[in-house]
Amino acid sequence: ISLIVNNLLPKLNDKQQKIIQMRFLNEPKKTHKEIYKILNISSERVRQIENEALGKLKTNYVEQYQY
């Protein structure tokens, strides 16, 4: 799964990429609280950006890997 996500990451903007990498791909995985301190944005904004990014990843996955 991480290979597929890595292939789709370029479809995201820089902030979305950073959040997805920190939340799901990097070890150790970071929480919303850790990410908002790093990026200096609110925890709610981190959640919103993450949800937008996951939506884009899902859409691009369906388009790229349709059977």
PDB file of N, CA, C and O in Angstrom:
ATOM      1  N   ILE A   1       0.827  -1.198   0.000  1.00  0.00           N
ATOM      2  CA  ILE A   1       0.000   0.000   0.000  1.00  0.00           C
ATOM      3  C   ILE A   1       0.865   1.253   0.000  1.00  0.00           C
ATOM      4  O   ILE A   1       0.574   2.199  -0.717  1.00  0.00           O
ATOM      5  N   SER A   2       1.944   1.260   0.791  1.00  0.00           N
ATOM      6  CA  SER A   2       2.781   2.459   0.840  1.00  0.00           C
ATOM      7  C   SER A   2       3.435   2.738  -0.519  1.00  0.00           C
ATOM      8  O   SER A   2       3.653   3.891  -0.862  1.00  0.00           O
ATOM      9  N   LEU A   3       3.706   1.704  -1.307  1.00  0.00           N
ATOM     10  CA  LEU A   3       4.257   1.900  -2.647  1.00  0.00           C
ATOM     11  C   LEU A   3       3.252   2.637  -3.528  1.00  0.00           C
ATOM     12  O   LEU A   3       3.605   3.572  -4.248  1.00  0.00           O
ATOM     13  N   ILE A   4       1.995   2.238  -3.453  1.00  0.00           N
ATOM     14  CA  ILE A   4       0.949   2.904  -4.227  1.00  0.00           C
ATOM     15  C   ILE A   4       0.800   4.354  -3.781  1.00  0.00           C
ATOM     16  O   ILE A   4       0.733   5.268  -4.598  1.00  0.00           O
ATOM     17  N   VAL A   5       0.774   4.567  -2.466  1.00  0.00           N
ATOM     18  CA  VAL A   5       0.636   5.935  -1.945  1.00  0.00           C
ATOM     19  C   VAL A   5       1.822   6.775  -2.385  1.00  0.00           C
ATOM     20  O   VAL A   5       1.659   7.927  -2.804  1.00  0.00           O
ATOM     21  N   ASN A   6       3.032   6.230  -2.325  1.00  0.00           N
ATOM     22  CA  ASN A   6       4.217   6.974  -2.768  1.00  0.00           C
ATOM     23  C   ASN A   6       4.112   7.351  -4.241  1.00  0.00           C
ATOM     24  O   ASN A   6       4.558   8.422  -4.642  1.00  0.00           O
ATOM     25  N   ASN A   7       3.525   6.489  -5.058  1.00  0.00           N
ATOM     26  CA  ASN A   7       3.350   6.801  -6.479  1.00  0.00           C
ATOM     27  C   ASN A   7       2.326   7.901  -6.696  1.00  0.00           C
ATOM     28  O   ASN A   7       2.383   8.616  -7.696  1.00  0.00           O
ATOM     29  N   LEU A   8       1.360   8.011  -5.783  1.00  0.00           N
ATOM     30  CA  LEU A   8       0.299   9.009  -5.928  1.00  0.00           C
ATOM     31  C   LEU A   8       0.617  10.328  -5.218  1.00  0.00           C
ATOM     32  O   LEU A   8      -0.064  11.328  -5.464  1.00  0.00           O
ATOM     33  N   LEU A   9       1.629  10.363  -4.360  1.00  0.00           N
ATOM     34  CA  LEU A   9       1.949  11.580  -3.604  1.00  0.00           C
ATOM     35  C   LEU A   9       2.176  12.818  -4.476  1.00  0.00           C
ATOM     36  O   LEU A   9       1.757  13.908  -4.086  1.00  0.00           O
ATOM     37  N   PRO A  10       2.802  12.691  -5.638  1.00  0.00           N
ATOM     38  CA  PRO A  10       3.005  13.889  -6.457  1.00  0.00           C
ATOM     39  C   PRO A  10       1.709  14.593  -6.880  1.00  0.00           C
ATOM     40  O   PRO A  10       1.746  15.748  -7.279  1.00  0.00           O
ATOM     41  N   LYS A  11       0.577  13.923  -6.770  1.00  0.00           N
ATOM     42  CA  LYS A  11      -0.714  14.533  -7.102  1.00  0.00           C
ATOM     43  C   LYS A  11      -1.162  15.525  -6.027  1.00  0.00           C
ATOM     44  O   LYS A  11      -2.082  16.298  -6.232  1.00  0.00           O
ATOM     45  N   LEU A  12      -0.512  15.484  -4.853  1.00  0.00           N
ATOM     46  CA  LEU A  12      -0.881  16.336  -3.728  1.00  0.00           C
ATOM     47  C   LEU A  12       0.009  17.569  -3.672  1.00  0.00           C
ATOM     48  O   LEU A  12       1.148  17.549  -4.158  1.00  0.00           O
ATOM     49  N   ASN A  13      -0.483  18.632  -3.011  1.00  0.00           N
ATOM     50  CA  ASN A  13       0.379  19.800  -2.816  1.00  0.00           C
ATOM     51  C   ASN A  13       1.371  19.504  -1.683  1.00  0.00           C
ATOM     52  O   ASN A  13       1.279  18.471  -1.003  1.00  0.00           O
ATOM     53  N   ASP A  14       2.335  20.393  -1.494  1.00  0.00           N
ATOM     54  CA  ASP A  14       3.424  20.142  -0.544  1.00  0.00           C
ATOM     55  C   ASP A  14       2.930  19.877   0.879  1.00  0.00           C
ATOM     56  O   ASP A  14       3.394  18.944   1.536  1.00  0.00           O
ATOM     57  N   LYS A  15       1.990  20.683   1.352  1.00  0.00           N
ATOM     58  CA  LYS A  15       1.505  20.525   2.720  1.00  0.00           C
ATOM     59  C   LYS A  15       0.760  19.196   2.873  1.00  0.00           C
ATOM     60  O   LYS A  15       0.933  18.492   3.870  1.00  0.00           O
ATOM     61  N   GLN A  16      -0.035  18.835   1.887  1.00  0.00           N
ATOM     62  CA  GLN A  16      -0.748  17.557   1.926  1.00  0.00           C
ATOM     63  C   GLN A  16       0.239  16.391   1.943  1.00  0.00           C
ATOM     64  O   GLN A  16       0.073  15.440   2.706  1.00  0.00           O
ATOM     65  N   GLN A  17       1.272  16.490   1.122  1.00  0.00           N
ATOM     66  CA  GLN A  17       2.283  15.436   1.088  1.00  0.00           C
ATOM     67  C   GLN A  17       2.953  15.273   2.444  1.00  0.00           C
ATOM     68  O   GLN A  17       3.119  14.153   2.947  1.00  0.00           O
ATOM     69  N   LYS A  18       3.348  16.392   3.049  1.00  0.00           N
ATOM     70  CA  LYS A  18       4.028  16.335   4.353  1.00  0.00           C
ATOM     71  C   LYS A  18       3.148  15.671   5.400  1.00  0.00           C
ATOM     72  O   LYS A  18       3.613  14.829   6.168  1.00  0.00           O
ATOM     73  N   ILE A  19       1.880  16.058   5.429  1.00  0.00           N
ATOM     74  CA  ILE A  19       0.976  15.509   6.438  1.00  0.00           C
ATOM     75  C   ILE A  19       0.758  14.018   6.216  1.00  0.00           C
ATOM     76  O   ILE A  19       0.826  13.226   7.169  1.00  0.00           O
ATOM     77  N   ILE A  20       0.530  13.593   4.990  1.00  0.00           N
ATOM     78  CA  ILE A  20       0.331  12.163   4.705  1.00  0.00           C
ATOM     79  C   ILE A  20       1.585  11.373   5.051  1.00  0.00           C
ATOM     80  O   ILE A  20       1.513  10.293   5.652  1.00  0.00           O
ATOM     81  N   GLN A  21       2.747  11.905   4.716  1.00  0.00           N
ATOM     82  CA  GLN A  21       3.991  11.214   5.044  1.00  0.00           C
ATOM     83  C   GLN A  21       4.166  11.080   6.550  1.00  0.00           C
ATOM     84  O   GLN A  21       4.508  10.008   7.049  1.00  0.00           O
ATOM     85  N   MET A  22       3.934  12.168   7.277  1.00  0.00           N
ATOM     86  CA  MET A  22       4.108  12.120   8.731  1.00  0.00           C
ATOM     87  C   MET A  22       3.077  11.217   9.404  1.00  0.00           C
ATOM     88  O   MET A  22       3.391  10.520  10.357  1.00  0.00           O
ATOM     89  N   ARG A  23       1.841  11.214   8.909  1.00  0.00           N
ATOM     90  CA  ARG A  23       0.766  10.432   9.534  1.00  0.00           C
ATOM     91  C   ARG A  23       0.853   8.944   9.219  1.00  0.00           C
ATOM     92  O   ARG A  23       0.574   8.116  10.080  1.00  0.00           O
ATOM     93  N   PHE A  24       1.257   8.602   7.988  1.00  0.00           N
ATOM     94  CA  PHE A  24       1.119   7.217   7.556  1.00  0.00           C
ATOM     95  C   PHE A  24       2.387   6.536   7.039  1.00  0.00           C
ATOM     96  O   PHE A  24       2.474   5.317   7.079  1.00  0.00           O
ATOM     97  N   LEU A  25       3.347   7.294   6.530  1.00  0.00           N
ATOM     98  CA  LEU A  25       4.490   6.659   5.867  1.00  0.00           C
ATOM     99  C   LEU A  25       5.769   6.672   6.692  1.00  0.00           C
ATOM    100  O   LEU A  25       6.550   5.734   6.622  1.00  0.00           O
ATOM    101  N   ASN A  26       6.017   7.740   7.421  1.00  0.00           N
ATOM    102  CA  ASN A  26       7.246   7.845   8.201  1.00  0.00           C
ATOM    103  C   ASN A  26       7.132   7.053   9.498  1.00  0.00           C
ATOM    104  O   ASN A  26       6.057   6.842  10.018  1.00  0.00           O
ATOM    105  N   GLU A  27       8.274   6.639   9.995  1.00  0.00           N
ATOM    106  CA  GLU A  27       8.326   5.996  11.313  1.00  0.00           C
ATOM    107  C   GLU A  27       9.150   6.891  12.222  1.00  0.00           C
ATOM    108  O   GLU A  27      10.226   7.321  11.839  1.00  0.00           O
ATOM    109  N   PRO A  28       8.702   7.194  13.412  1.00  0.00           N
ATOM    110  CA  PRO A  28       7.395   6.844  13.945  1.00  0.00           C
ATOM    111  C   PRO A  28       6.311   7.736  13.345  1.00  0.00           C
ATOM    112  O   PRO A  28       6.571   8.884  12.967  1.00  0.00           O
ATOM    113  N   LYS A  29       5.126   7.209  13.259  1.00  0.00           N
ATOM    114  CA  LYS A  29       4.001   7.977  12.731  1.00  0.00           C
ATOM    115  C   LYS A  29       3.637   9.076  13.728  1.00  0.00           C
ATOM    116  O   LYS A  29       3.741   8.888  14.925  1.00  0.00           O
ATOM    117  N   LYS A  30       3.241  10.225  13.223  1.00  0.00           N
ATOM    118  CA  LYS A  30       2.949  11.370  14.088  1.00  0.00           C
ATOM    119  C   LYS A  30       1.445  11.566  14.250  1.00  0.00           C
ATOM    120  O   LYS A  30       0.658  11.239  13.377  1.00  0.00           O
ATOM    121  N   THR A  31       1.075  12.133  15.384  1.00  0.00           N
ATOM    122  CA  THR A  31      -0.325  12.451  15.664  1.00  0.00           C
ATOM    123  C   THR A  31      -0.650  13.831  15.095  1.00  0.00           C
ATOM    124  O   THR A  31       0.251  14.596  14.725  1.00  0.00           O
ATOM    125  N   HIS A  32      -1.944  14.171  15.063  1.00  0.00           N
ATOM    126  CA  HIS A  32      -2.353  15.519  14.628  1.00  0.00           C
ATOM    127  C   HIS A  32      -1.689  16.569  15.496  1.00  0.00           C
ATOM    128  O   HIS A  32      -1.230  17.603  14.997  1.00  0.00           O
ATOM    129  N   LYS A  33      -1.605  16.314  16.793  1.00  0.00           N
ATOM    130  CA  LYS A  33      -1.014  17.273  17.737  1.00  0.00           C
ATOM    131  C   LYS A  33       0.469  17.508  17.422  1.00  0.00           C
ATOM    132  O   LYS A  33       0.934  18.647  17.439  1.00  0.00           O
ATOM    133  N   GLU A  34       1.198  16.449  17.131  1.00  0.00           N
ATOM    134  CA  GLU A  34       2.616  16.588  16.787  1.00  0.00           C
ATOM    135  C   GLU A  34       2.781  17.353  15.473  1.00  0.00           C
ATOM    136  O   GLU A  34       3.661  18.205  15.341  1.00  0.00           O
ATOM    137  N   ILE A  35       1.921  17.048  14.504  1.00  0.00           N
ATOM    138  CA  ILE A  35       2.030  17.695  13.191  1.00  0.00           C
ATOM    139  C   ILE A  35       1.697  19.176  13.282  1.00  0.00           C
ATOM    140  O   ILE A  35       2.376  20.008  12.683  1.00  0.00           O
ATOM    141  N   TYR A  36       0.659  19.543  14.039  1.00  0.00           N
ATOM    142  CA  TYR A  36       0.313  20.965  14.089  1.00  0.00           C
ATOM    143  C   TYR A  36       1.415  21.770  14.749  1.00  0.00           C
ATOM    144  O   TYR A  36       1.653  22.927  14.376  1.00  0.00           O
ATOM    145  N   LYS A  37       2.145  21.180  15.677  1.00  0.00           N
ATOM    146  CA  LYS A  37       3.276  21.889  16.282  1.00  0.00           C
ATOM    147  C   LYS A  37       4.410  22.064  15.268  1.00  0.00           C
ATOM    148  O   LYS A  37       5.045  23.111  15.225  1.00  0.00           O
ATOM    149  N   ILE A  38       4.635  21.061  14.450  1.00  0.00           N
ATOM    150  CA  ILE A  38       5.699  21.118  13.444  1.00  0.00           C
ATOM    151  C   ILE A  38       5.360  22.136  12.354  1.00  0.00           C
ATOM    152  O   ILE A  38       6.194  22.949  11.964  1.00  0.00           O
ATOM    153  N   LEU A  39       4.124  22.098  11.853  1.00  0.00           N
ATOM    154  CA  LEU A  39       3.722  22.946  10.730  1.00  0.00           C
ATOM    155  C   LEU A  39       3.160  24.299  11.167  1.00  0.00           C
ATOM    156  O   LEU A  39       2.869  25.143  10.323  1.00  0.00           O
ATOM    157  N   ASN A  40       2.972  24.467  12.478  1.00  0.00           N
ATOM    158  CA  ASN A  40       2.461  25.725  13.022  1.00  0.00           C
ATOM    159  C   ASN A  40       1.085  26.086  12.458  1.00  0.00           C
ATOM    160  O   ASN A  40       0.843  27.216  12.048  1.00  0.00           O
ATOM    161  N   ILE A  41       0.213  25.079  12.400  1.00  0.00           N
ATOM    162  CA  ILE A  41      -1.189  25.277  12.024  1.00  0.00           C
ATOM    163  C   ILE A  41      -2.043  24.554  13.058  1.00  0.00           C
ATOM    164  O   ILE A  41      -1.535  23.733  13.812  1.00  0.00           O
ATOM    165  N   SER A  42      -3.331  24.843  13.109  1.00  0.00           N
ATOM    166  CA  SER A  42      -4.186  24.236  14.128  1.00  0.00           C
ATOM    167  C   SER A  42      -4.368  22.738  13.876  1.00  0.00           C
ATOM    168  O   SER A  42      -4.251  22.254  12.748  1.00  0.00           O
ATOM    169  N   SER A  43      -4.681  22.037  14.947  1.00  0.00           N
ATOM    170  CA  SER A  43      -4.944  20.604  14.852  1.00  0.00           C
ATOM    171  C   SER A  43      -6.125  20.335  13.917  1.00  0.00           C
ATOM    172  O   SER A  43      -6.110  19.383  13.134  1.00  0.00           O
ATOM    173  N   GLU A  44      -7.136  21.184  13.982  1.00  0.00           N
ATOM    174  CA  GLU A  44      -8.307  21.043  13.104  1.00  0.00           C
ATOM    175  C   GLU A  44      -7.899  21.210  11.641  1.00  0.00           C
ATOM    176  O   GLU A  44      -8.368  20.484  10.764  1.00  0.00           O
ATOM    177  N   ARG A  45      -7.002  22.151  11.363  1.00  0.00           N
ATOM    178  CA  ARG A  45      -6.545  22.368   9.982  1.00  0.00           C
ATOM    179  C   ARG A  45      -5.751  21.158   9.493  1.00  0.00           C
ATOM    180  O   ARG A  45      -5.865  20.769   8.326  1.00  0.00           O
ATOM    181  N   VAL A  46      -4.960  20.568  10.367  1.00  0.00           N
ATOM    182  CA  VAL A  46      -4.227  19.345  10.001  1.00  0.00           C
ATOM    183  C   VAL A  46      -5.226  18.270   9.591  1.00  0.00           C
ATOM    184  O   VAL A  46      -5.059  17.608   8.565  1.00  0.00           O
ATOM    185  N   ARG A  47      -6.295  18.097  10.374  1.00  0.00           N
ATOM    186  CA  ARG A  47      -7.320  17.103  10.068  1.00  0.00           C
ATOM    187  C   ARG A  47      -7.988  17.390   8.731  1.00  0.00           C
ATOM    188  O   ARG A  47      -8.189  16.493   7.916  1.00  0.00           O
ATOM    189  N   GLN A  48      -8.295  18.675   8.484  1.00  0.00           N
ATOM    190  CA  GLN A  48      -8.937  19.053   7.222  1.00  0.00           C
ATOM    191  C   GLN A  48      -8.038  18.761   6.026  1.00  0.00           C
ATOM    192  O   GLN A  48      -8.481  18.198   5.014  1.00  0.00           O
ATOM    193  N   ILE A  49      -6.776  19.143   6.132  1.00  0.00           N
ATOM    194  CA  ILE A  49      -5.827  18.916   5.036  1.00  0.00           C
ATOM    195  C   ILE A  49      -5.641  17.419   4.811  1.00  0.00           C
ATOM    196  O   ILE A  49      -5.588  16.949   3.671  1.00  0.00           O
ATOM    197  N   GLU A  50      -5.558  16.658   5.899  1.00  0.00           N
ATOM    198  CA  GLU A  50      -5.422  15.207   5.780  1.00  0.00           C
ATOM    199  C   GLU A  50      -6.628  14.614   5.046  1.00  0.00           C
ATOM    200  O   GLU A  50      -6.462  13.787   4.139  1.00  0.00           O
ATOM    201  N   ASN A  51      -7.823  15.038   5.411  1.00  0.00           N
ATOM    202  CA  ASN A  51      -9.025  14.525   4.752  1.00  0.00           C
ATOM    203  C   ASN A  51      -9.072  14.896   3.273  1.00  0.00           C
ATOM    204  O   ASN A  51      -9.449  14.080   2.429  1.00  0.00           O
ATOM    205  N   GLU A  52      -8.671  16.130   2.938  1.00  0.00           N
ATOM    206  CA  GLU A  52      -8.605  16.548   1.533  1.00  0.00           C
ATOM    207  C   GLU A  52      -7.613  15.676   0.771  1.00  0.00           C
ATOM    208  O   GLU A  52      -7.887  15.223  -0.343  1.00  0.00           O
ATOM    209  N   ALA A  53      -6.451  15.443   1.378  1.00  0.00           N
ATOM    210  CA  ALA A  53      -5.409  14.644   0.735  1.00  0.00           C
ATOM    211  C   ALA A  53      -5.866  13.207   0.536  1.00  0.00           C
ATOM    212  O   ALA A  53      -5.645  12.620  -0.532  1.00  0.00           O
ATOM    213  N   LEU A  54      -6.509  12.624   1.544  1.00  0.00           N
ATOM    214  CA  LEU A  54      -7.001  11.249   1.410  1.00  0.00           C
ATOM    215  C   LEU A  54      -8.049  11.148   0.316  1.00  0.00           C
ATOM    216  O   LEU A  54      -8.082  10.161  -0.431  1.00  0.00           O
ATOM    217  N   GLY A  55      -8.890  12.169   0.193  1.00  0.00           N
ATOM    218  CA  GLY A  55      -9.870  12.194  -0.885  1.00  0.00           C
ATOM    219  C   GLY A  55      -9.207  12.234  -2.253  1.00  0.00           C
ATOM    220  O   GLY A  55      -9.616  11.518  -3.178  1.00  0.00           O
ATOM    221  N   LYS A  56      -8.182  13.068  -2.386  1.00  0.00           N
ATOM    222  CA  LYS A  56      -7.448  13.143  -3.655  1.00  0.00           C
ATOM    223  C   LYS A  56      -6.763  11.820  -3.970  1.00  0.00           C
ATOM    224  O   LYS A  56      -6.748  11.374  -5.117  1.00  0.00           O
ATOM    225  N   LEU A  57      -6.145  11.212  -2.930  1.00  0.00           N
ATOM    226  CA  LEU A  57      -5.473   9.928  -3.143  1.00  0.00           C
ATOM    227  C   LEU A  57      -6.473   8.869  -3.608  1.00  0.00           C
ATOM    228  O   LEU A  57      -6.190   8.101  -4.521  1.00  0.00           O
ATOM    229  N   LYS A  58      -7.630   8.843  -2.991  1.00  0.00           N
ATOM    230  CA  LYS A  58      -8.661   7.869  -3.372  1.00  0.00           C
ATOM    231  C   LYS A  58      -9.097   8.083  -4.816  1.00  0.00           C
ATOM    232  O   LYS A  58      -9.171   7.134  -5.600  1.00  0.00           O
ATOM    233  N   THR A  59      -9.375   9.338  -5.181  1.00  0.00           N
ATOM    234  CA  THR A  59      -9.803   9.653  -6.545  1.00  0.00           C
ATOM    235  C   THR A  59      -8.733   9.266  -7.551  1.00  0.00           C
ATOM    236  O   THR A  59      -9.023   8.631  -8.569  1.00  0.00           O
ATOM    237  N   ASN A  60      -7.492   9.638  -7.270  1.00  0.00           N
ATOM    238  CA  ASN A  60      -6.402   9.328  -8.197  1.00  0.00           C
ATOM    239  C   ASN A  60      -6.127   7.836  -8.264  1.00  0.00           C
ATOM    240  O   ASN A  60      -5.764   7.317  -9.322  1.00  0.00           O
ATOM    241  N   TYR A  61      -6.300   7.134  -7.153  1.00  0.00           N
ATOM    242  CA  TYR A  61      -6.121   5.681  -7.158  1.00  0.00           C
ATOM    243  C   TYR A  61      -7.136   5.037  -8.090  1.00  0.00           C
ATOM    244  O   TYR A  61      -6.784   4.192  -8.912  1.00  0.00           O
ATOM    245  N   VAL A  62      -8.384   5.435  -7.965  1.00  0.00           N
ATOM    246  CA  VAL A  62      -9.450   4.861  -8.804  1.00  0.00           C
ATOM    247  C   VAL A  62      -9.157   5.152 -10.277  1.00  0.00           C
ATOM    248  O   VAL A  62      -9.288   4.263 -11.123  1.00  0.00           O
ATOM    249  N   GLU A  63      -8.732   6.373 -10.584  1.00  0.00           N
ATOM    250  CA  GLU A  63      -8.448   6.740 -11.972  1.00  0.00           C
ATOM    251  C   GLU A  63      -7.245   5.982 -12.529  1.00  0.00           C
ATOM    252  O   GLU A  63      -7.241   5.556 -13.668  1.00  0.00           O
ATOM    253  N   GLN A  64      -6.207   5.830 -11.713  1.00  0.00           N
ATOM    254  CA  GLN A  64      -4.956   5.233 -12.186  1.00  0.00           C
ATOM    255  C   GLN A  64      -4.980   3.711 -12.175  1.00  0.00           C
ATOM    256  O   GLN A  64      -4.372   3.077 -13.033  1.00  0.00           O
ATOM    257  N   TYR A  65      -5.682   3.121 -11.224  1.00  0.00           N
ATOM    258  CA  TYR A  65      -5.614   1.674 -11.053  1.00  0.00           C
ATOM    259  C   TYR A  65      -6.945   0.975 -11.327  1.00  0.00           C
ATOM    260  O   TYR A  65      -7.192  -0.105 -10.805  1.00  0.00           O
ATOM    261  N   GLN A  66      -7.784   1.586 -12.163  1.00  0.00           N
ATOM    262  CA  GLN A  66      -9.046   0.937 -12.528  1.00  0.00           C
ATOM    263  C   GLN A  66      -8.777  -0.389 -13.207  1.00  0.00           C
ATOM    264  O   GLN A  66      -7.814  -0.529 -13.941  1.00  0.00           O
ATOM    265  N   TYR A  67      -9.687  -1.303 -12.999  1.00  0.00           N
ATOM    266  CA  TYR A  67      -9.534  -2.606 -13.659  1.00  0.00           C
ATOM    267  C   TYR A  67     -10.459  -2.725 -14.809  1.00  0.00           C
ATOM    268  O   TYR A  67     -11.501  -2.302 -14.917  1.00  0.00           O
TER     269      TYR A  67
END
